[in-house]
Amino acid sequence: MTGPVEELPSVEADPVSGLRRPYFFAASVSDTFLGLDDVSLTVEWSDFTNVHFRQRTRPITNERGFSAQGSFGNSPAYYRDCVFEGVRFKQLGGFTLSRGWFERCTFINCRWEGHFAMSASLVDCTFSGRMNGCAWFGGSERGPNVHRGNDFSAVQFTNNVGWRSSFPIHNQRWPEGYVPPTNV
């Protein structure tokens, strides 16, 4: 899909995986819902405003054994005032933030399992739910990532979450008594 997208068209499922393969290139998407069940998503050079992304919790795999997956930013993509609900963020067999810029977005009960946020930027975003198995990077080979004003105060962190490469821990809100581990 390219250009302004007013309504998300139906995408046929791949005959082998059973996953639909929506591809957004230079698209402008706003004020809509995008279900992430049984999709293999690719986003490049696109803008999303006020879009609600939702993924079912169970089952993780479809009847053919494939899980929904993809990248929210193979090439830079922008997300403003979007909601991500129940999305499984995982490097393999899940979704990645990749090179996305997320501004004033809300992440509700997303599943952070084996995700490495090396190139994403997050500004004034709100997170809730459990966070397990991810690393957040303040910089990458592409330069510094922007992380400021994010609210993690409603997150239950496990010991398997790390903040690396000069992640600006002082520019975020944390749960009462939580000290972000920076040497993990």
PDB file of C-alpha atoms in Angstrom, residues 13-166:
ATOM      1  CA  ALA A  13      -3.023 -15.222   2.894  1.00  0.00           C
ATOM      2  CA  ASP A  14       0.176 -16.848   1.708  1.00  0.00           C
ATOM      3  CA  PRO A  15      -0.723 -20.431   0.661  1.00  0.00           C
ATOM      4  CA  VAL A  16       2.192 -21.969   2.614  1.00  0.00           C
ATOM      5  CA  SER A  17       2.303 -19.983   5.876  1.00  0.00           C
ATOM      6  CA  GLY A  18      -1.307 -18.852   6.024  1.00  0.00           C
ATOM      7  CA  LEU A  19      -0.044 -15.360   6.910  1.00  0.00           C
ATOM      8  CA  ARG A  20      -1.357 -12.250   5.178  1.00  0.00           C
ATOM      9  CA  ARG A  21       1.496  -9.999   4.001  1.00  0.00           C
ATOM     10  CA  PRO A  22       0.528  -6.328   4.222  1.00  0.00           C
ATOM     11  CA  TYR A  23       3.322  -4.108   2.871  1.00  0.00           C
ATOM     12  CA  PHE A  24       3.306  -0.383   3.541  1.00  0.00           C
ATOM     13  CA  PHE A  25       5.712   1.701   1.450  1.00  0.00           C
ATOM     14  CA  ALA A  26       5.477   5.509   1.585  1.00  0.00           C
ATOM     15  CA  ALA A  27       1.951   5.078   2.949  1.00  0.00           C
ATOM     16  CA  SER A  28       0.019   7.537   5.083  1.00  0.00           C
ATOM     17  CA  VAL A  29      -2.401   5.725   7.395  1.00  0.00           C
ATOM     18  CA  SER A  30      -4.633   7.399   9.973  1.00  0.00           C
ATOM     19  CA  ASP A  31      -7.675   6.877  12.174  1.00  0.00           C
ATOM     20  CA  THR A  32      -8.072   3.148  11.640  1.00  0.00           C
ATOM     21  CA  PHE A  33      -7.604  -0.300  13.190  1.00  0.00           C
ATOM     22  CA  LEU A  34      -4.999  -2.805  12.030  1.00  0.00           C
ATOM     23  CA  GLY A  35      -5.340  -6.360  13.337  1.00  0.00           C
ATOM     24  CA  LEU A  36      -2.003  -8.164  13.525  1.00  0.00           C
ATOM     25  CA  ASP A  37      -3.328 -11.722  13.809  1.00  0.00           C
ATOM     26  CA  ASP A  38      -1.820 -13.998  11.176  1.00  0.00           C
ATOM     27  CA  VAL A  39       0.141 -11.284   9.351  1.00  0.00           C
ATOM     28  CA  SER A  40       3.713 -10.852   8.189  1.00  0.00           C
ATOM     29  CA  LEU A  41       4.023  -7.060   8.275  1.00  0.00           C
ATOM     30  CA  THR A  42       6.519  -4.890   6.409  1.00  0.00           C
ATOM     31  CA  VAL A  43       6.649  -1.103   6.841  1.00  0.00           C
ATOM     32  CA  GLU A  44       8.996   1.294   5.053  1.00  0.00           C
ATOM     33  CA  TRP A  45       9.018   5.092   4.815  1.00  0.00           C
ATOM     34  CA  SER A  46       5.439   5.382   6.075  1.00  0.00           C
ATOM     35  CA  ASP A  47       3.436   7.536   8.524  1.00  0.00           C
ATOM     36  CA  PHE A  48       0.812   6.190  10.926  1.00  0.00           C
ATOM     37  CA  THR A  49      -1.361   8.533  13.001  1.00  0.00           C
ATOM     38  CA  ASN A  50      -4.013   7.422  15.480  1.00  0.00           C
ATOM     39  CA  VAL A  51      -3.882   3.788  14.355  1.00  0.00           C
ATOM     40  CA  HIS A  52      -4.841   0.985  16.765  1.00  0.00           C
ATOM     41  CA  PHE A  53      -2.698  -2.147  16.327  1.00  0.00           C
ATOM     42  CA  ARG A  54      -3.939  -5.250  18.146  1.00  0.00           C
ATOM     43  CA  GLN A  55      -2.767  -8.854  18.278  1.00  0.00           C
ATOM     44  CA  ARG A  56      -4.498 -11.784  19.934  1.00  0.00           C
ATOM     45  CA  THR A  57      -2.750 -13.373  22.896  1.00  0.00           C
ATOM     46  CA  ARG A  58      -3.347 -17.042  22.100  1.00  0.00           C
ATOM     47  CA  PRO A  59      -2.725 -19.076  20.123  1.00  0.00           C
ATOM     48  CA  ILE A  60       0.682 -17.689  19.167  1.00  0.00           C
ATOM     49  CA  THR A  61       0.897 -19.831  16.017  1.00  0.00           C
ATOM     50  CA  ASN A  62      -1.725 -20.395  13.369  1.00  0.00           C
ATOM     51  CA  GLU A  63      -2.978 -23.814  12.265  1.00  0.00           C
ATOM     52  CA  ARG A  64       0.115 -24.182  10.013  1.00  0.00           C
ATOM     53  CA  GLY A  65       2.570 -23.459  12.839  1.00  0.00           C
ATOM     54  CA  PHE A  66       3.512 -19.913  11.816  1.00  0.00           C
ATOM     55  CA  SER A  67       3.340 -16.897  14.112  1.00  0.00           C
ATOM     56  CA  ALA A  68       2.423 -13.330  13.232  1.00  0.00           C
ATOM     57  CA  GLN A  69       5.562 -11.288  12.712  1.00  0.00           C
ATOM     58  CA  GLY A  70       7.149  -8.347  10.995  1.00  0.00           C
ATOM     59  CA  SER A  71       8.848  -5.002  11.268  1.00  0.00           C
ATOM     60  CA  PHE A  72       7.344  -1.647  12.152  1.00  0.00           C
ATOM     61  CA  GLY A  73      10.254   0.048  10.402  1.00  0.00           C
ATOM     62  CA  ASN A  74      12.439  -1.807   7.883  1.00  0.00           C
ATOM     63  CA  SER A  75      13.182   1.716   6.708  1.00  0.00           C
ATOM     64  CA  PRO A  76      12.271   4.663   8.940  1.00  0.00           C
ATOM     65  CA  ALA A  77       8.570   4.910   9.717  1.00  0.00           C
ATOM     66  CA  TYR A  78       6.660   7.288  11.992  1.00  0.00           C
ATOM     67  CA  TYR A  79       3.935   6.445  14.517  1.00  0.00           C
ATOM     68  CA  ARG A  80       2.080   9.255  16.268  1.00  0.00           C
ATOM     69  CA  ASP A  81      -0.706   8.808  18.829  1.00  0.00           C
ATOM     70  CA  CYS A  82      -0.993   5.105  18.008  1.00  0.00           C
ATOM     71  CA  VAL A  83      -2.057   2.272  20.323  1.00  0.00           C
ATOM     72  CA  PHE A  84      -0.294  -1.091  20.371  1.00  0.00           C
ATOM     73  CA  GLU A  85      -2.351  -3.661  22.266  1.00  0.00           C
ATOM     74  CA  GLY A  86      -1.157  -7.171  23.071  1.00  0.00           C
ATOM     75  CA  VAL A  87       1.525  -7.027  20.370  1.00  0.00           C
ATOM     76  CA  ARG A  88       4.246  -9.658  20.745  1.00  0.00           C
ATOM     77  CA  PHE A  89       7.580  -7.887  20.376  1.00  0.00           C
ATOM     78  CA  LYS A  90      10.233 -10.517  19.699  1.00  0.00           C
ATOM     79  CA  GLN A  91      13.177 -10.662  17.286  1.00  0.00           C
ATOM     80  CA  LEU A  92      12.214 -14.081  15.934  1.00  0.00           C
ATOM     81  CA  GLY A  93       8.574 -15.029  15.558  1.00  0.00           C
ATOM     82  CA  GLY A  94       7.195 -11.656  16.572  1.00  0.00           C
ATOM     83  CA  PHE A  95       7.221  -7.968  15.712  1.00  0.00           C
ATOM     84  CA  THR A  96      10.140  -5.553  16.014  1.00  0.00           C
ATOM     85  CA  LEU A  97      10.188  -1.804  16.527  1.00  0.00           C
ATOM     86  CA  SER A  98      13.166  -1.680  14.145  1.00  0.00           C
ATOM     87  CA  ARG A  99      13.828   1.837  12.838  1.00  0.00           C
ATOM     88  CA  GLY A 100      10.458   3.252  13.863  1.00  0.00           C
ATOM     89  CA  TRP A 101       9.916   6.635  15.521  1.00  0.00           C
ATOM     90  CA  PHE A 102       7.122   6.327  18.118  1.00  0.00           C
ATOM     91  CA  GLU A 103       5.674   9.545  19.516  1.00  0.00           C
ATOM     92  CA  ARG A 104       2.861   9.770  22.109  1.00  0.00           C
ATOM     93  CA  CYS A 105       2.074   6.087  21.518  1.00  0.00           C
ATOM     94  CA  THR A 106       0.521   3.752  24.090  1.00  0.00           C
ATOM     95  CA  PHE A 107       1.736   0.170  24.534  1.00  0.00           C
ATOM     96  CA  ILE A 108      -0.916  -1.828  26.427  1.00  0.00           C
ATOM     97  CA  ASN A 109      -0.080  -5.303  27.735  1.00  0.00           C
ATOM     98  CA  CYS A 110       2.374  -5.951  24.926  1.00  0.00           C
ATOM     99  CA  ARG A 111       4.556  -9.021  25.242  1.00  0.00           C
ATOM    100  CA  TRP A 112       8.227  -8.021  25.314  1.00  0.00           C
ATOM    101  CA  GLU A 113      10.001 -11.370  24.887  1.00  0.00           C
ATOM    102  CA  GLY A 114      13.466 -11.493  23.337  1.00  0.00           C
ATOM    103  CA  HIS A 115      13.257  -8.047  21.756  1.00  0.00           C
ATOM    104  CA  PHE A 116      16.272  -5.815  21.122  1.00  0.00           C
ATOM    105  CA  ALA A 117      15.273  -2.172  20.546  1.00  0.00           C
ATOM    106  CA  MET A 118      18.545  -1.079  18.932  1.00  0.00           C
ATOM    107  CA  SER A 119      17.325   1.481  16.389  1.00  0.00           C
ATOM    108  CA  ALA A 120      13.911   2.668  17.596  1.00  0.00           C
ATOM    109  CA  SER A 121      13.151   6.104  19.016  1.00  0.00           C
ATOM    110  CA  LEU A 122      10.416   6.620  21.615  1.00  0.00           C
ATOM    111  CA  VAL A 123       9.167  10.039  22.718  1.00  0.00           C
ATOM    112  CA  ASP A 124       6.406  10.638  25.282  1.00  0.00           C
ATOM    113  CA  CYS A 125       5.097   7.057  25.037  1.00  0.00           C
ATOM    114  CA  THR A 126       3.232   5.170  27.783  1.00  0.00           C
ATOM    115  CA  PHE A 127       3.775   1.509  28.643  1.00  0.00           C
ATOM    116  CA  SER A 128       1.719  -0.856  30.817  1.00  0.00           C
ATOM    117  CA  GLY A 129       1.801  -4.562  31.592  1.00  0.00           C
ATOM    118  CA  ARG A 130       4.655  -6.999  32.108  1.00  0.00           C
ATOM    119  CA  MET A 131       8.005  -6.533  30.388  1.00  0.00           C
ATOM    120  CA  ASN A 132      10.285  -9.567  30.145  1.00  0.00           C
ATOM    121  CA  GLY A 133      13.252 -10.341  27.951  1.00  0.00           C
ATOM    122  CA  CYS A 134      14.234  -7.169  26.138  1.00  0.00           C
ATOM    123  CA  ALA A 135      17.098  -4.729  25.856  1.00  0.00           C
ATOM    124  CA  TRP A 136      16.707  -1.018  25.132  1.00  0.00           C
ATOM    125  CA  PHE A 137      19.589   0.784  23.453  1.00  0.00           C
ATOM    126  CA  GLY A 138      20.337   4.501  23.632  1.00  0.00           C
ATOM    127  CA  GLY A 139      22.440   4.320  20.489  1.00  0.00           C
ATOM    128  CA  SER A 140      23.348   2.086  17.569  1.00  0.00           C
ATOM    129  CA  GLU A 141      25.655   2.035  14.583  1.00  0.00           C
ATOM    130  CA  ARG A 142      23.191   4.444  12.939  1.00  0.00           C
ATOM    131  CA  GLY A 143      23.670   6.981  15.741  1.00  0.00           C
ATOM    132  CA  PRO A 144      21.809   7.869  18.912  1.00  0.00           C
ATOM    133  CA  ASN A 145      18.202   6.845  19.349  1.00  0.00           C
ATOM    134  CA  VAL A 146      15.899   9.422  20.915  1.00  0.00           C
ATOM    135  CA  HIS A 147      14.283   8.320  24.185  1.00  0.00           C
ATOM    136  CA  ARG A 148      12.631  10.974  26.309  1.00  0.00           C
ATOM    137  CA  GLY A 149       9.533  11.513  28.388  1.00  0.00           C
ATOM    138  CA  ASN A 150       8.395   7.894  28.295  1.00  0.00           C
ATOM    139  CA  ASP A 151       6.208   6.616  31.128  1.00  0.00           C
ATOM    140  CA  PHE A 152       7.086   3.104  32.308  1.00  0.00           C
ATOM    141  CA  SER A 153       5.415   3.615  35.716  1.00  0.00           C
ATOM    142  CA  ALA A 154       2.691   0.988  35.053  1.00  0.00           C
ATOM    143  CA  VAL A 155       5.139  -1.736  33.929  1.00  0.00           C
ATOM    144  CA  GLN A 156       6.044  -4.847  35.915  1.00  0.00           C
ATOM    145  CA  PHE A 157       9.692  -5.453  34.984  1.00  0.00           C
ATOM    146  CA  THR A 158      11.442  -8.809  35.287  1.00  0.00           C
ATOM    147  CA  ASN A 159      15.187  -9.195  35.847  1.00  0.00           C
ATOM    148  CA  ASN A 160      15.540  -9.922  32.141  1.00  0.00           C
ATOM    149  CA  VAL A 161      15.247  -6.286  30.950  1.00  0.00           C
ATOM    150  CA  GLY A 162      18.291  -4.111  30.292  1.00  0.00           C
ATOM    151  CA  TRP A 163      19.050  -0.504  29.393  1.00  0.00           C
ATOM    152  CA  ARG A 164      22.217  -0.177  27.297  1.00  0.00           C
ATOM    153  CA  SER A 165      24.398   2.123  25.210  1.00  0.00           C
ATOM    154  CA  SER A 166      23.775   5.283  27.197  1.00  0.00           C
TER     155      SER A 166
END
